Tab-separated table of C-alpha atoms in Angstrom:
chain	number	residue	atom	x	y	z
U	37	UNK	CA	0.000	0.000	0.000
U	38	UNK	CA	2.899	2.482	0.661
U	39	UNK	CA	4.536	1.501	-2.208
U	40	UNK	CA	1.561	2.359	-4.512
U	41	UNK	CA	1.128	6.012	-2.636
U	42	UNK	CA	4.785	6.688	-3.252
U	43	UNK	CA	4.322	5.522	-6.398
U	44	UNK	CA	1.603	7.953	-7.072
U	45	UNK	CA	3.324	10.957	-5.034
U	46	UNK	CA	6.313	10.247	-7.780
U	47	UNK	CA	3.911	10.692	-10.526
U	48	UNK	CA	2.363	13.819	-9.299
U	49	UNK	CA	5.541	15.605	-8.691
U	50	UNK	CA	6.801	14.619	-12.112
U	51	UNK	CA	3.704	16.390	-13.396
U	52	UNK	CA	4.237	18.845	-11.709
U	53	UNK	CA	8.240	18.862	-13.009
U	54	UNK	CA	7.202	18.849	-16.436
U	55	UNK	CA	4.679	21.459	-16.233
U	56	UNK	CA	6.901	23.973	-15.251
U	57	UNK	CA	8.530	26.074	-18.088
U	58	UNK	CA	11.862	27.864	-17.724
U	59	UNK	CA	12.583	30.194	-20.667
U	60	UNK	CA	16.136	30.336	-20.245
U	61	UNK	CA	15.945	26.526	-21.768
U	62	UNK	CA	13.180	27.297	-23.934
U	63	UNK	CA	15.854	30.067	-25.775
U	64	UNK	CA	18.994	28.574	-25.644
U	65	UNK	CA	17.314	25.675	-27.251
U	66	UNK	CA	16.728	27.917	-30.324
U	67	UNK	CA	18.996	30.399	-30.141
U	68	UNK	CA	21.032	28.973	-32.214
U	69	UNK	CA	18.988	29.214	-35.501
U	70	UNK	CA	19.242	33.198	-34.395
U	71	UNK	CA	21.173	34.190	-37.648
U	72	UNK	CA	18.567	32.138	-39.901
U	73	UNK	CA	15.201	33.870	-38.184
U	74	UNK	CA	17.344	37.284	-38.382
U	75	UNK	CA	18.117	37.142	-42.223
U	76	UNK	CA	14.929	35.893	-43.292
U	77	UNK	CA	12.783	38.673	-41.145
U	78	UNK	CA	15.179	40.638	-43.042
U	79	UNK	CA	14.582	39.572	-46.785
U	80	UNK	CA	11.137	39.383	-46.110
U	81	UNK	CA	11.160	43.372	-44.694
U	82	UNK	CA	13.701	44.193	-47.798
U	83	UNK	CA	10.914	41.989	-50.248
U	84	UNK	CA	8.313	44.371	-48.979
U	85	UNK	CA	9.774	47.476	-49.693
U	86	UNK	CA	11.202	47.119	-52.925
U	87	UNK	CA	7.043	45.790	-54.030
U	88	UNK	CA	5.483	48.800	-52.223
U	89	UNK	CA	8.352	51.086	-54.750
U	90	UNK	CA	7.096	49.607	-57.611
U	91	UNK	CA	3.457	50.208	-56.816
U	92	UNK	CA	1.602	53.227	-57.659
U	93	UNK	CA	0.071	55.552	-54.823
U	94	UNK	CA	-3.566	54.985	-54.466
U	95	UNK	CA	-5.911	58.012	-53.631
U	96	UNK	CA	-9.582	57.830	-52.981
U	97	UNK	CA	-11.730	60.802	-53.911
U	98	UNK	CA	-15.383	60.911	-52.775
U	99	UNK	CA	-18.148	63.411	-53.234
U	100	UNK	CA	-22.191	63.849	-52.486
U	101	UNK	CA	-25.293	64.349	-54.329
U	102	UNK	CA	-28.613	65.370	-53.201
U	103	UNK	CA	-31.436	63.539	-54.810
U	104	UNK	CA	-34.776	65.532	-54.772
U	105	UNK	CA	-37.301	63.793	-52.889
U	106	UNK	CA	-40.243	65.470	-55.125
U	107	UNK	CA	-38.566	63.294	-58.125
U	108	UNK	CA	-39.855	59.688	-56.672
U	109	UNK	CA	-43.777	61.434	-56.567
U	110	UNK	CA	-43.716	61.197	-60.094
U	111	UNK	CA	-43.592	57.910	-60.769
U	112	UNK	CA	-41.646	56.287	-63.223
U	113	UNK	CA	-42.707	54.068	-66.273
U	114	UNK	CA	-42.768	50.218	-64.919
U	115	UNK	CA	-41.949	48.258	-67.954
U	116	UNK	CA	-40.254	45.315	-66.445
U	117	UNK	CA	-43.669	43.806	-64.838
U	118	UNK	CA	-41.886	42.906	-61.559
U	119	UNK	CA	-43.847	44.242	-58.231
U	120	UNK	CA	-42.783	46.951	-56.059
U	121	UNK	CA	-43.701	45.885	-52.340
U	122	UNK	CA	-41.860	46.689	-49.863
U	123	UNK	CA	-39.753	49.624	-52.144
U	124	UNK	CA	-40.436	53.144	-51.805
U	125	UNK	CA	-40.358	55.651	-54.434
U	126	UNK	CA	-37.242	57.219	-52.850
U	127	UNK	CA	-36.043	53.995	-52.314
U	128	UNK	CA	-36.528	53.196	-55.867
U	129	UNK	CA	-35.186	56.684	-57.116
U	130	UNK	CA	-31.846	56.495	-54.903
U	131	UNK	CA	-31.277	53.092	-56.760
U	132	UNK	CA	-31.999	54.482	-60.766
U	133	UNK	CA	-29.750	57.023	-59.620
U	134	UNK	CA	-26.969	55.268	-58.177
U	135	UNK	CA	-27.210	53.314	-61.701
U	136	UNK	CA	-27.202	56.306	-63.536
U	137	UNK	CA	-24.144	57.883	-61.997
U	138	UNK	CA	-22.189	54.873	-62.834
U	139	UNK	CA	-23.159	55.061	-66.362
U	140	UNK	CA	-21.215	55.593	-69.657
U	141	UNK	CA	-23.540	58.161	-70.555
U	142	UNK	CA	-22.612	60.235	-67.349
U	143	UNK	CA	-18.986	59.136	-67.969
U	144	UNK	CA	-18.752	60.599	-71.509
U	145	UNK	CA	-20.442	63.650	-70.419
U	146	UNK	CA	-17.588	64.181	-68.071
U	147	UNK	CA	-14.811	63.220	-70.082
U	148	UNK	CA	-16.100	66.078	-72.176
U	149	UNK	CA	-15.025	68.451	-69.765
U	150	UNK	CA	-11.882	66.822	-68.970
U	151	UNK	CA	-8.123	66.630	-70.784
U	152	UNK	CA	-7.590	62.863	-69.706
U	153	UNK	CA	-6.801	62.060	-73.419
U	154	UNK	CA	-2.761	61.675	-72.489
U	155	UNK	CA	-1.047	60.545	-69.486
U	156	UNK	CA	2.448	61.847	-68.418
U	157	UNK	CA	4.435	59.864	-66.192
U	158	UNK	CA	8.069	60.510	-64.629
U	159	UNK	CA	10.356	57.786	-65.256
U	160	UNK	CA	11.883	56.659	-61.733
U	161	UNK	CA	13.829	53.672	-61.055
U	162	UNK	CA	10.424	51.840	-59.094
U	163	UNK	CA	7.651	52.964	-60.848
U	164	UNK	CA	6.218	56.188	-62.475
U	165	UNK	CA	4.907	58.827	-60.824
U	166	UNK	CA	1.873	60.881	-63.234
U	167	UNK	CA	2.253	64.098	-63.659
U	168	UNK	CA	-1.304	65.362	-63.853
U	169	UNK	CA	-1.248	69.311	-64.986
U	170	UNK	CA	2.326	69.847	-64.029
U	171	UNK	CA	3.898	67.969	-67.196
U	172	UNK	CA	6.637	70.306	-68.928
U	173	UNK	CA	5.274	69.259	-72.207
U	174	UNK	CA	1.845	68.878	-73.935
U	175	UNK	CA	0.595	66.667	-76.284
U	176	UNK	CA	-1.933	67.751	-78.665
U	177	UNK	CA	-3.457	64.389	-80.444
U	178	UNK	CA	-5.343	64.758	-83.958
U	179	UNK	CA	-8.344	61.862	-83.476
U	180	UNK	CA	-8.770	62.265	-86.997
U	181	UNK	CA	-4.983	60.830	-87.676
U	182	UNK	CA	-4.764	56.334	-86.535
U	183	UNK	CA	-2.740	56.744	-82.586
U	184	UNK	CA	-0.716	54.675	-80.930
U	185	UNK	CA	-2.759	53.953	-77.731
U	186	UNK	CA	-1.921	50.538	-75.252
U	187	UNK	CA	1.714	51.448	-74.203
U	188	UNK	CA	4.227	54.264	-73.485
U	189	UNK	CA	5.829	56.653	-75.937
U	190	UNK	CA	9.398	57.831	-74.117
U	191	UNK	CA	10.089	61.904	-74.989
U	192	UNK	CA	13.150	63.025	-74.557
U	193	UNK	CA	15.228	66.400	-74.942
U	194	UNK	CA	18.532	68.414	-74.206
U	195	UNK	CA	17.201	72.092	-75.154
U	196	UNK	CA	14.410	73.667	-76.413
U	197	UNK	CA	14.354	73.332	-79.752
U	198	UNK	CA	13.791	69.535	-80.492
U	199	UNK	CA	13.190	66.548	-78.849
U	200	UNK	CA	13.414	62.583	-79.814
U	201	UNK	CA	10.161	60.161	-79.045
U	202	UNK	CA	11.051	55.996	-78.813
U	203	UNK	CA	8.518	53.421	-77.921
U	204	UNK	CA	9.747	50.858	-75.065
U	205	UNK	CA	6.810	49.041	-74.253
U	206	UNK	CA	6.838	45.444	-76.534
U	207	UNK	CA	3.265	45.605	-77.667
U	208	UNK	CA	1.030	48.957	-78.964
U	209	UNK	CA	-2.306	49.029	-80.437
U	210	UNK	CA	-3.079	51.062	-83.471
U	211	UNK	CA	-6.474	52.843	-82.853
U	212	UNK	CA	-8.360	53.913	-85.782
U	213	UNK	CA	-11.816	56.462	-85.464
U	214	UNK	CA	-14.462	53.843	-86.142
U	215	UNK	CA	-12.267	50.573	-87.015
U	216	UNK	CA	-10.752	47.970	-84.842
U	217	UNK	CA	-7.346	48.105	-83.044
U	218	UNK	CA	-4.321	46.939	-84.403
U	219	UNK	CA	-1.713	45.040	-83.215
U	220	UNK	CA	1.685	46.966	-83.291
U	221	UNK	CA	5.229	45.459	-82.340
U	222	UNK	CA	7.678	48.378	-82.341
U	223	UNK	CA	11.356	48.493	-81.384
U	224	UNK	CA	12.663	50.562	-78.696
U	225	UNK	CA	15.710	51.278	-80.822
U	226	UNK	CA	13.111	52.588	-83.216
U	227	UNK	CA	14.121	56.616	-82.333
U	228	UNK	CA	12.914	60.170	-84.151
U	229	UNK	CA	14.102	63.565	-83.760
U	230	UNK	CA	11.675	66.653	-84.449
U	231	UNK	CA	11.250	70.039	-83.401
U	232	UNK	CA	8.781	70.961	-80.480
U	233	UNK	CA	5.631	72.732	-81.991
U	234	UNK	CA	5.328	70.774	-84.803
U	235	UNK	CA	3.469	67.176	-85.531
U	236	UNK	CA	4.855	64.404	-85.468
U	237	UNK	CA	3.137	62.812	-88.744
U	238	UNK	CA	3.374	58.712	-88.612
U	239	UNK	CA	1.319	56.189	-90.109
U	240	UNK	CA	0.209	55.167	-86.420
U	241	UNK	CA	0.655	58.633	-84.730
U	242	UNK	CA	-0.045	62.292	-85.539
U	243	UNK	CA	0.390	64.199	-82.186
U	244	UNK	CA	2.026	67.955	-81.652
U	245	UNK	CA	4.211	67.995	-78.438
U	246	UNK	CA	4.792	71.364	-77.067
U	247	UNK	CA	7.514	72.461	-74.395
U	248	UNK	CA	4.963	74.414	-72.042
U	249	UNK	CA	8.033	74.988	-69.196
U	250	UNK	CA	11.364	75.789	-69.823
U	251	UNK	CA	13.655	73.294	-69.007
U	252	UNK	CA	16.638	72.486	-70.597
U	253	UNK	CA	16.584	68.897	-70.534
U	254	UNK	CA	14.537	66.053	-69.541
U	255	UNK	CA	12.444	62.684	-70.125
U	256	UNK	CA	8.850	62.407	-69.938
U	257	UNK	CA	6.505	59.038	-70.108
U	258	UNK	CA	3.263	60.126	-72.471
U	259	UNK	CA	0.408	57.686	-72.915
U	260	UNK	CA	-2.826	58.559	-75.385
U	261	UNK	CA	-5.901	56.990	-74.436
U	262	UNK	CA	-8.789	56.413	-76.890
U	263	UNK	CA	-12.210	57.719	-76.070
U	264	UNK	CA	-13.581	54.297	-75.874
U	265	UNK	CA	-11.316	53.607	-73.319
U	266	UNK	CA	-11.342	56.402	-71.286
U	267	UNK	CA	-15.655	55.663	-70.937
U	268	UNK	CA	-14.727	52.095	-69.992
U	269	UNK	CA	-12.052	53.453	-67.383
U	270	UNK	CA	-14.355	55.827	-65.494
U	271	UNK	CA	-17.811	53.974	-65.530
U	272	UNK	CA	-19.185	50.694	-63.991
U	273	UNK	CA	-17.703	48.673	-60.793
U	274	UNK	CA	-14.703	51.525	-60.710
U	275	UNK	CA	-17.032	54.315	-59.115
U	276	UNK	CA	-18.579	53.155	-56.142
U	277	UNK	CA	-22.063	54.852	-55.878
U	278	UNK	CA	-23.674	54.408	-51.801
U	279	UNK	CA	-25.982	55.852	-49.521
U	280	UNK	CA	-24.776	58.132	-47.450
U	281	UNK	CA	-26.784	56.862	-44.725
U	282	UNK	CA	-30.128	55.043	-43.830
U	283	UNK	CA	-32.352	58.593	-43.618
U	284	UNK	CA	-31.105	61.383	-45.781
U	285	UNK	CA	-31.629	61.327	-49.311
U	286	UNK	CA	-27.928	61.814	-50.074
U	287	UNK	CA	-25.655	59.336	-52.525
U	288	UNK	CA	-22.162	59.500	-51.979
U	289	UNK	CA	-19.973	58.671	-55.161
U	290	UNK	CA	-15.866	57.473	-54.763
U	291	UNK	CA	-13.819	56.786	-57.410
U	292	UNK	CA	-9.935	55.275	-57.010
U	293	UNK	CA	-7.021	56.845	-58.786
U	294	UNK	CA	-3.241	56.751	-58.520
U	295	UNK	CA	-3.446	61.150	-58.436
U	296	UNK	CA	-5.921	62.997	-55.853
U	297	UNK	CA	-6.642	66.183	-58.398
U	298	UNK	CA	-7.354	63.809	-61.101
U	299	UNK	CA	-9.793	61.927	-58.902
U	300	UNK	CA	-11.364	65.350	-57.260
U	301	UNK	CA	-11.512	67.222	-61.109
């Protein structure tokens, strides 16, 4: 009988033995893979940084409309046969509106009062930063002329007078006013020289570039965007169309872009 309580008091106290945890053991047990944990929190930190370079900033612009209440009294012509229970008129307004703002119709409209039809970008060694209304140069595209739209066209100058464009993107698009795109494979070796103020007159491009600041030298990233595209860019899923709340009849519209005055104009 004593034998089997010692037994047991043996057990218990190795329990209790094993239980306890001493961290002085617990480290030196690992402390010797130190260097690998250190270098690979390190890559991993280094990995991060270099992928956050490379991406574009990300701004968020947001505004608010008032919808007139008076407009969902008026009813609106039901041709889709589906019932209406449970919706209110405003209900049913907020929603044809929030539809409507997302629209290419409402998209065009705005375009038309907008100078998104080029893109200018300054090289850097990560990524590109746009240069939304504070480019040194200007491009002035002729839609009436094919363009070279789906890549970058490089610009490049050391005075005032003239400037050389080359194309380093791999693939381009031909746009045409009413036609189809065309594939285009250029070479980036493929360089021109002309004089600023004057058009550039290619079989795939007709565009005037114009030195609006003076600066002696410089590079500058231009890409032309087709109307078509533009409507696609700024319409649908991209703007985000909500109420502001549960009570006031108030839609708040957001819209993501890599520059906050492009977003806001």
């Amino acid at each position: 009988m004593k034998s089997i309580q010692n037994n047991m008091e043996n057990s218990f106290r190795t329990e209790e033995q094993t239980e306890d945890f001493d961290p002085i053991k617990f480290l030196s047990k690992y402390i010797k893979f130190w260097p690998y944990i250190f270098i690979s929190v390190l890559i991993a930190l280094v990995a991060a940084y270099f992928y956050n370079k490379t991406k574009p900033d990300i701004y968020q612009a947001s505004s608010m409309f008032y919808i007139n209440e008076q407009i969902g009294s008026t009813g609106i012509l039901d041709l889709t046969g589906l019932s209406r229970e449970g919706i209110s008129g405003m209900d049913q307004t907020m929603a044809n509106q929030a539809v409507f703002l997302k629209s290419k119709t409402v998209a065009e409209k705005t375009l038309e009062r907008l100078d998104f039809s080029v893109d200018y970008f300054q090289p850097g060694m990560f990524s590109n930063a746009e240069l939304y209304k504070g480019s040194p140069i200007y491009a002035q595209v002729d839609w009436n002329h094919p363009q070279l739209v789906g890549g970058m066209i490089k610009v490049s100058w050391s005075d005032t007078d003239k400037y050389t464009i080359s194309f380093p993107d791999e693939l381009y698009k031909k746009f045409t006013q009413g036609g189809s795109n065309e594939e285009l494979v250029l070479e980036e070796e493929l360089t021109k020289t002309y004089k600023f103020g004057e058009f550039i007159d290619l079989p795939y491009l007709k565009v005037k570039i114009s030195l609006v600041k003076n600066e002696g030298e410089g590079e500058i990233l231009i890409k032309i965007n087709s109307k078509g595209s533009l409507i696609s860019k700024f319409s649908g899923d991209v703007i985000q169309v909500f109420p502001f709340d549960n009570i006031a009849s108030i839609l708040s519209i957001a819209i993501t872009t890599n520059h906050p005055q492009k977003g806001a104009d």
